[in-house]
Amino acid sequence: MRDHRPFTDGSDTYLFRTVSGDITCQMLDDAAAPAYGWVGGCVNGRVDAPRGATVMFSTDSGSSVWELPDGGYPGFFFGSNGAPVLQPGEVLDRGAAACFAPDEDSLGCVNLRDQEGFLISGPDVRRFGAGDYPEIFGRDGVMDVIAPYVRLQFTNGGSVICYESRNDGLYTCGDALDLDFPLMDGVDMQSNAVFFDVSGATPVIHGHNASNVGQAGENAQTVTRGTYAHYGHLIDHDGSRATFTTPQGGTFWVGVDGFGVG
């Protein structure tokens, strides 16, 4: 899972499968949900052939993951023969939910709102929670952050939510709480966001201001002290400061004592 790449088939209904073709999943917009969400399911076996376990999930349900009996069919899979392949290392990000493929024969999804998920590997189905993340997403002492938004929790009780823009080469850390960020320029008000330009070899502070992540912050994955991989960036979090290393080898940081580069 180290090589995170976004995936889309260009539609609002997402149908996808493993490289082996043994697992097929579909996600549908849950229009009936009180907040924007998704429902979906994965079948172990081709939809048009005898199947094993079927796993269903919803981002707005009291029970976000549940299984149907072997051979069960959710009734809403369409066009499975032409389903795009979710390659190993790719992540399908749909806001409140994310699906991932650890290898050619496995596929899983996570409800980012409650951190509950499942992983289908061959005939086996495993349900997991946040406490299982190091085992599911960890390798060689580094844990993958599957969510595009990561909430860094610090030992002083402060926090900040960070994410990379996919369009303009900026990495934003906003919604800062109890961190020593400076006042905004020309205003007697503390900033709570910093913008790093990571488009070049050396990160540059693009500015700081007041910026709230908004509803997307509900889907942020919380991390504490440790080492993490986040969509191409390496994060070394020592409890009071998180240092990011970009794919080009540059560094920037954010923490209890503010933010900086190098």
mmCIF file of N, CA and C in Angstrom, residues 128-198:
data_model
loop_
_atom_site.group_PDB
_atom_site.id
_atom_site.type_symbol
_atom_site.label_atom_id
_atom_site.label_comp_id
_atom_site.label_asym_id
_atom_site.label_seq_id
_atom_site.Cartn_x
_atom_site.Cartn_y
_atom_site.Cartn_z
ATOM 1 N N PHE A 128 -12.103 -4.968 10.651
ATOM 2 C CA PHE A 128 -11.071 -4.374 11.493
ATOM 3 C C PHE A 128 -11.446 -2.960 11.897
ATOM 4 N N GLY A 129 -10.791 -2.486 12.963
ATOM 5 C CA GLY A 129 -10.982 -1.131 13.454
ATOM 6 C C GLY A 129 -9.663 -0.390 13.477
ATOM 7 N N ALA A 130 -9.686 0.825 14.043
ATOM 8 C CA ALA A 130 -8.493 1.669 14.046
ATOM 9 C C ALA A 130 -7.317 0.999 14.754
ATOM 10 N N GLY A 131 -7.610 0.179 15.770
ATOM 11 C CA GLY A 131 -6.546 -0.502 16.492
ATOM 12 C C GLY A 131 -5.795 -1.521 15.656
ATOM 13 N N ASP A 132 -6.398 -1.948 14.550
ATOM 14 C CA ASP A 132 -5.765 -2.928 13.665
ATOM 15 C C ASP A 132 -4.998 -2.273 12.520
ATOM 16 N N TYR A 133 -5.057 -0.943 12.426
ATOM 17 C CA TYR A 133 -4.431 -0.256 11.293
ATOM 18 C C TYR A 133 -2.940 -0.558 11.144
ATOM 19 N N PRO A 134 -2.144 -0.575 12.252
ATOM 20 C CA PRO A 134 -0.719 -0.865 12.070
ATOM 21 C C PRO A 134 -0.475 -2.212 11.398
ATOM 22 N N GLU A 135 -1.317 -3.192 11.690
ATOM 23 C CA GLU A 135 -1.160 -4.504 11.063
ATOM 24 C C GLU A 135 -1.636 -4.493 9.616
ATOM 25 N N ILE A 136 -2.775 -3.820 9.368
ATOM 26 C CA ILE A 136 -3.355 -3.808 8.022
ATOM 27 C C ILE A 136 -2.542 -2.927 7.081
ATOM 28 N N PHE A 137 -2.149 -1.749 7.561
ATOM 29 C CA PHE A 137 -1.522 -0.745 6.696
ATOM 30 C C PHE A 137 -0.045 -0.501 6.994
ATOM 31 N N GLY A 138 0.531 -1.245 7.948
ATOM 32 C CA GLY A 138 1.921 -1.017 8.322
ATOM 33 C C GLY A 138 2.898 -1.919 7.599
ATOM 34 N N ARG A 139 4.107 -1.402 7.396
ATOM 35 C CA ARG A 139 5.176 -2.184 6.788
ATOM 36 C C ARG A 139 6.503 -1.528 7.116
ATOM 37 N N ASP A 140 7.414 -2.332 7.661
ATOM 38 C CA ASP A 140 8.769 -1.850 7.974
ATOM 39 C C ASP A 140 8.753 -0.612 8.863
ATOM 40 N N GLY A 141 7.854 -0.589 9.844
ATOM 41 C CA GLY A 141 7.805 0.515 10.791
ATOM 42 C C GLY A 141 7.101 1.757 10.296
ATOM 43 N N VAL A 142 6.526 1.712 9.095
ATOM 44 C CA VAL A 142 5.809 2.855 8.523
ATOM 45 C C VAL A 142 4.366 2.444 8.273
ATOM 46 N N MET A 143 3.427 3.274 8.727
ATOM 47 C CA MET A 143 2.014 2.974 8.524
ATOM 48 C C MET A 143 1.414 3.913 7.491
ATOM 49 N N ASP A 144 0.698 3.355 6.534
ATOM 50 C CA ASP A 144 0.016 4.167 5.533
ATOM 51 C C ASP A 144 -1.189 4.865 6.148
ATOM 52 N N VAL A 145 -1.372 6.128 5.816
ATOM 53 C CA VAL A 145 -2.600 6.856 6.127
ATOM 54 C C VAL A 145 -3.470 6.778 4.885
ATOM 55 N N ILE A 146 -4.584 6.079 4.980
ATOM 56 C CA ILE A 146 -5.400 5.832 3.798
ATOM 57 C C ILE A 146 -6.283 7.022 3.454
ATOM 58 N N ALA A 147 -6.626 7.845 4.441
ATOM 59 C CA ALA A 147 -7.493 8.999 4.197
ATOM 60 C C ALA A 147 -6.693 10.150 3.590
ATOM 61 N N PRO A 148 -7.283 10.936 2.690
ATOM 62 C CA PRO A 148 -6.569 12.092 2.135
ATOM 63 C C PRO A 148 -6.351 13.199 3.159
ATOM 64 N N TYR A 149 -7.174 13.244 4.207
ATOM 65 C CA TYR A 149 -7.023 14.231 5.283
ATOM 66 C C TYR A 149 -6.477 13.521 6.519
ATOM 67 N N VAL A 150 -5.390 14.018 7.073
ATOM 68 C CA VAL A 150 -4.789 13.414 8.256
ATOM 69 C C VAL A 150 -4.823 14.428 9.399
ATOM 70 N N ARG A 151 -5.358 14.003 10.537
ATOM 71 C CA ARG A 151 -5.398 14.855 11.730
ATOM 72 C C ARG A 151 -4.215 14.479 12.621
ATOM 73 N N LEU A 152 -3.282 15.411 12.783
ATOM 74 C CA LEU A 152 -2.121 15.191 13.631
ATOM 75 C C LEU A 152 -2.465 15.604 15.052
ATOM 76 N N GLN A 153 -2.417 14.644 15.971
ATOM 77 C CA GLN A 153 -2.726 14.899 17.372
ATOM 78 C C GLN A 153 -1.412 15.007 18.138
ATOM 79 N N PHE A 154 -1.251 16.089 18.928
ATOM 80 C CA PHE A 154 0.003 16.326 19.635
ATOM 81 C C PHE A 154 -0.163 16.112 21.139
ATOM 82 N N THR A 155 0.972 15.959 21.817
ATOM 83 C CA THR A 155 0.949 15.602 23.231
ATOM 84 C C THR A 155 0.389 16.707 24.119
ATOM 85 N N ASN A 156 0.351 17.952 23.652
ATOM 86 C CA ASN A 156 -0.222 19.034 24.456
ATOM 87 C C ASN A 156 -1.739 19.127 24.308
ATOM 88 N N GLY A 157 -2.323 18.206 23.544
ATOM 89 C CA GLY A 157 -3.762 18.235 23.297
ATOM 90 C C GLY A 157 -4.145 18.970 22.029
ATOM 91 N N GLY A 158 -3.175 19.639 21.394
ATOM 92 C CA GLY A 158 -3.446 20.358 20.156
ATOM 93 C C GLY A 158 -3.530 19.429 18.962
ATOM 94 N N SER A 159 -4.001 19.971 17.848
ATOM 95 C CA SER A 159 -4.142 19.167 16.638
ATOM 96 C C SER A 159 -4.186 20.076 15.417
ATOM 97 N N VAL A 160 -4.009 19.476 14.255
ATOM 98 C CA VAL A 160 -4.124 20.181 12.982
ATOM 99 C C VAL A 160 -4.467 19.143 11.916
ATOM 100 N N ILE A 161 -5.218 19.562 10.898
ATOM 101 C CA ILE A 161 -5.604 18.667 9.807
ATOM 102 C C ILE A 161 -4.832 19.064 8.559
ATOM 103 N N CYS A 162 -4.128 18.110 7.966
ATOM 104 C CA CYS A 162 -3.284 18.387 6.804
ATOM 105 C C CYS A 162 -3.733 17.583 5.592
ATOM 106 N N TYR A 163 -3.537 18.172 4.422
ATOM 107 C CA TYR A 163 -3.893 17.502 3.171
ATOM 108 C C TYR A 163 -3.186 18.198 2.014
ATOM 109 N N GLU A 164 -3.027 17.475 0.926
ATOM 110 C CA GLU A 164 -2.382 18.045 -0.258
ATOM 111 C C GLU A 164 -3.410 18.323 -1.335
ATOM 112 N N SER A 165 -3.342 19.511 -1.904
ATOM 113 C CA SER A 165 -4.190 19.836 -3.045
ATOM 114 C C SER A 165 -3.701 19.058 -4.250
ATOM 115 N N ARG A 166 -4.629 18.532 -5.018
ATOM 116 C CA ARG A 166 -4.240 17.746 -6.191
ATOM 117 C C ARG A 166 -4.001 18.624 -7.416
ATOM 118 N N ASN A 167 -4.224 19.927 -7.289
ATOM 119 C CA ASN A 167 -4.163 20.780 -8.473
ATOM 120 C C ASN A 167 -3.029 21.798 -8.476
ATOM 121 N N ASP A 168 -2.761 22.427 -7.327
ATOM 122 C CA ASP A 168 -1.847 23.570 -7.349
ATOM 123 C C ASP A 168 -0.539 23.362 -6.599
ATOM 124 N N GLY A 169 -0.212 22.141 -6.199
ATOM 125 C CA GLY A 169 1.064 21.889 -5.558
ATOM 126 C C GLY A 169 1.174 22.417 -4.150
ATOM 127 N N LEU A 170 0.047 22.711 -3.509
ATOM 128 C CA LEU A 170 0.054 23.205 -2.129
ATOM 129 C C LEU A 170 -0.285 22.089 -1.155
ATOM 130 N N TYR A 171 0.375 22.110 -0.016
ATOM 131 C CA TYR A 171 0.043 21.222 1.097
ATOM 132 C C TYR A 171 -0.447 22.118 2.226
ATOM 133 N N THR A 172 -1.680 21.914 2.644
ATOM 134 C CA THR A 172 -2.322 22.777 3.637
ATOM 135 C C THR A 172 -2.435 22.064 4.972
ATOM 136 N N CYS A 173 -2.146 22.764 6.044
ATOM 137 C CA CYS A 173 -2.417 22.293 7.398
ATOM 138 C C CYS A 173 -3.310 23.336 8.054
ATOM 139 N N GLY A 174 -4.574 22.998 8.283
ATOM 140 C CA GLY A 174 -5.548 23.948 8.799
ATOM 141 C C GLY A 174 -6.311 23.416 9.993
ATOM 142 N N ASP A 175 -7.256 24.198 10.472
ATOM 143 C CA ASP A 175 -8.019 23.853 11.675
ATOM 144 C C ASP A 175 -7.094 23.636 12.873
ATOM 145 N N ALA A 176 -5.989 24.383 12.929
ATOM 146 C CA ALA A 176 -5.034 24.210 14.025
ATOM 147 C C ALA A 176 -5.680 24.594 15.356
ATOM 148 N N LEU A 177 -5.453 23.771 16.358
ATOM 149 C CA LEU A 177 -6.003 23.992 17.694
ATOM 150 C C LEU A 177 -4.883 23.863 18.716
ATOM 151 N N ASP A 178 -4.710 24.900 19.555
ATOM 152 C CA ASP A 178 -3.709 24.904 20.626
ATOM 153 C C ASP A 178 -2.284 24.697 20.101
ATOM 154 N N LEU A 179 -1.988 25.293 18.939
ATOM 155 C CA LEU A 179 -0.637 25.300 18.393
ATOM 156 C C LEU A 179 -0.172 26.752 18.288
ATOM 157 N N ASP A 180 1.142 26.975 18.358
ATOM 158 C CA ASP A 180 1.693 28.330 18.404
ATOM 159 C C ASP A 180 1.839 28.911 16.999
ATOM 160 N N PHE A 181 0.702 29.128 16.340
ATOM 161 C CA PHE A 181 0.705 29.762 15.028
ATOM 162 C C PHE A 181 0.726 31.279 15.212
ATOM 163 N N PRO A 182 1.358 32.019 14.296
ATOM 164 C CA PRO A 182 1.464 33.479 14.443
ATOM 165 C C PRO A 182 0.151 34.184 14.121
ATOM 166 N N LEU A 183 0.121 35.484 14.423
ATOM 167 C CA LEU A 183 -1.035 36.299 14.051
ATOM 168 C C LEU A 183 -1.108 36.440 12.533
ATOM 169 N N MET A 184 -2.308 36.628 12.031
ATOM 170 C CA MET A 184 -2.474 36.891 10.609
ATOM 171 C C MET A 184 -1.915 38.266 10.285
ATOM 172 N N ASP A 185 -1.444 38.441 9.078
ATOM 173 C CA ASP A 185 -0.854 39.716 8.666
ATOM 174 C C ASP A 185 -1.870 40.846 8.753
ATOM 175 N N GLY A 186 -1.527 41.883 9.541
ATOM 176 C CA GLY A 186 -2.366 43.066 9.641
ATOM 177 C C GLY A 186 -3.619 42.905 10.467
ATOM 178 N N VAL A 187 -3.760 41.773 11.148
ATOM 179 C CA VAL A 187 -4.967 41.518 11.939
ATOM 180 C C VAL A 187 -4.550 40.966 13.293
ATOM 181 N N ASP A 188 -5.171 41.451 14.347
ATOM 182 C CA ASP A 188 -4.863 40.970 15.689
ATOM 183 C C ASP A 188 -5.653 39.697 15.969
ATOM 184 N N MET A 189 -5.376 38.682 15.170
ATOM 185 C CA MET A 189 -6.071 37.403 15.294
ATOM 186 C C MET A 189 -5.105 36.288 14.893
ATOM 187 N N GLN A 190 -5.073 35.258 15.700
ATOM 188 C CA GLN A 190 -4.144 34.164 15.433
ATOM 189 C C GLN A 190 -4.575 33.376 14.197
ATOM 190 N N SER A 191 -3.603 33.040 13.367
ATOM 191 C CA SER A 191 -3.890 32.182 12.219
ATOM 192 C C SER A 191 -4.081 30.742 12.696
ATOM 193 N N ASN A 192 -4.743 29.949 11.885
ATOM 194 C CA ASN A 192 -4.903 28.534 12.230
ATOM 195 C C ASN A 192 -4.603 27.633 11.039
ATOM 196 N N ALA A 193 -3.979 28.201 10.006
ATOM 197 C CA ALA A 193 -3.652 27.409 8.824
ATOM 198 C C ALA A 193 -2.372 27.923 8.185
ATOM 199 N N VAL A 194 -1.608 26.992 7.618
ATOM 200 C CA VAL A 194 -0.401 27.344 6.884
ATOM 201 C C VAL A 194 -0.426 26.597 5.558
ATOM 202 N N PHE A 195 0.113 27.244 4.522
ATOM 203 C CA PHE A 195 0.097 26.675 3.184
ATOM 204 C C PHE A 195 1.542 26.516 2.707
ATOM 205 N N PHE A 196 1.923 25.283 2.408
ATOM 206 C CA PHE A 196 3.273 24.996 1.926
ATOM 207 C C PHE A 196 3.227 24.730 0.423
ATOM 208 N N ASP A 197 4.103 25.389 -0.315
ATOM 209 C CA ASP A 197 4.262 25.100 -1.737
ATOM 210 C C ASP A 197 5.258 23.950 -1.862
ATOM 211 N N VAL A 198 4.763 22.780 -2.268
ATOM 212 C CA VAL A 198 5.615 21.589 -2.357
ATOM 213 C C VAL A 198 5.856 21.189 -3.813
#
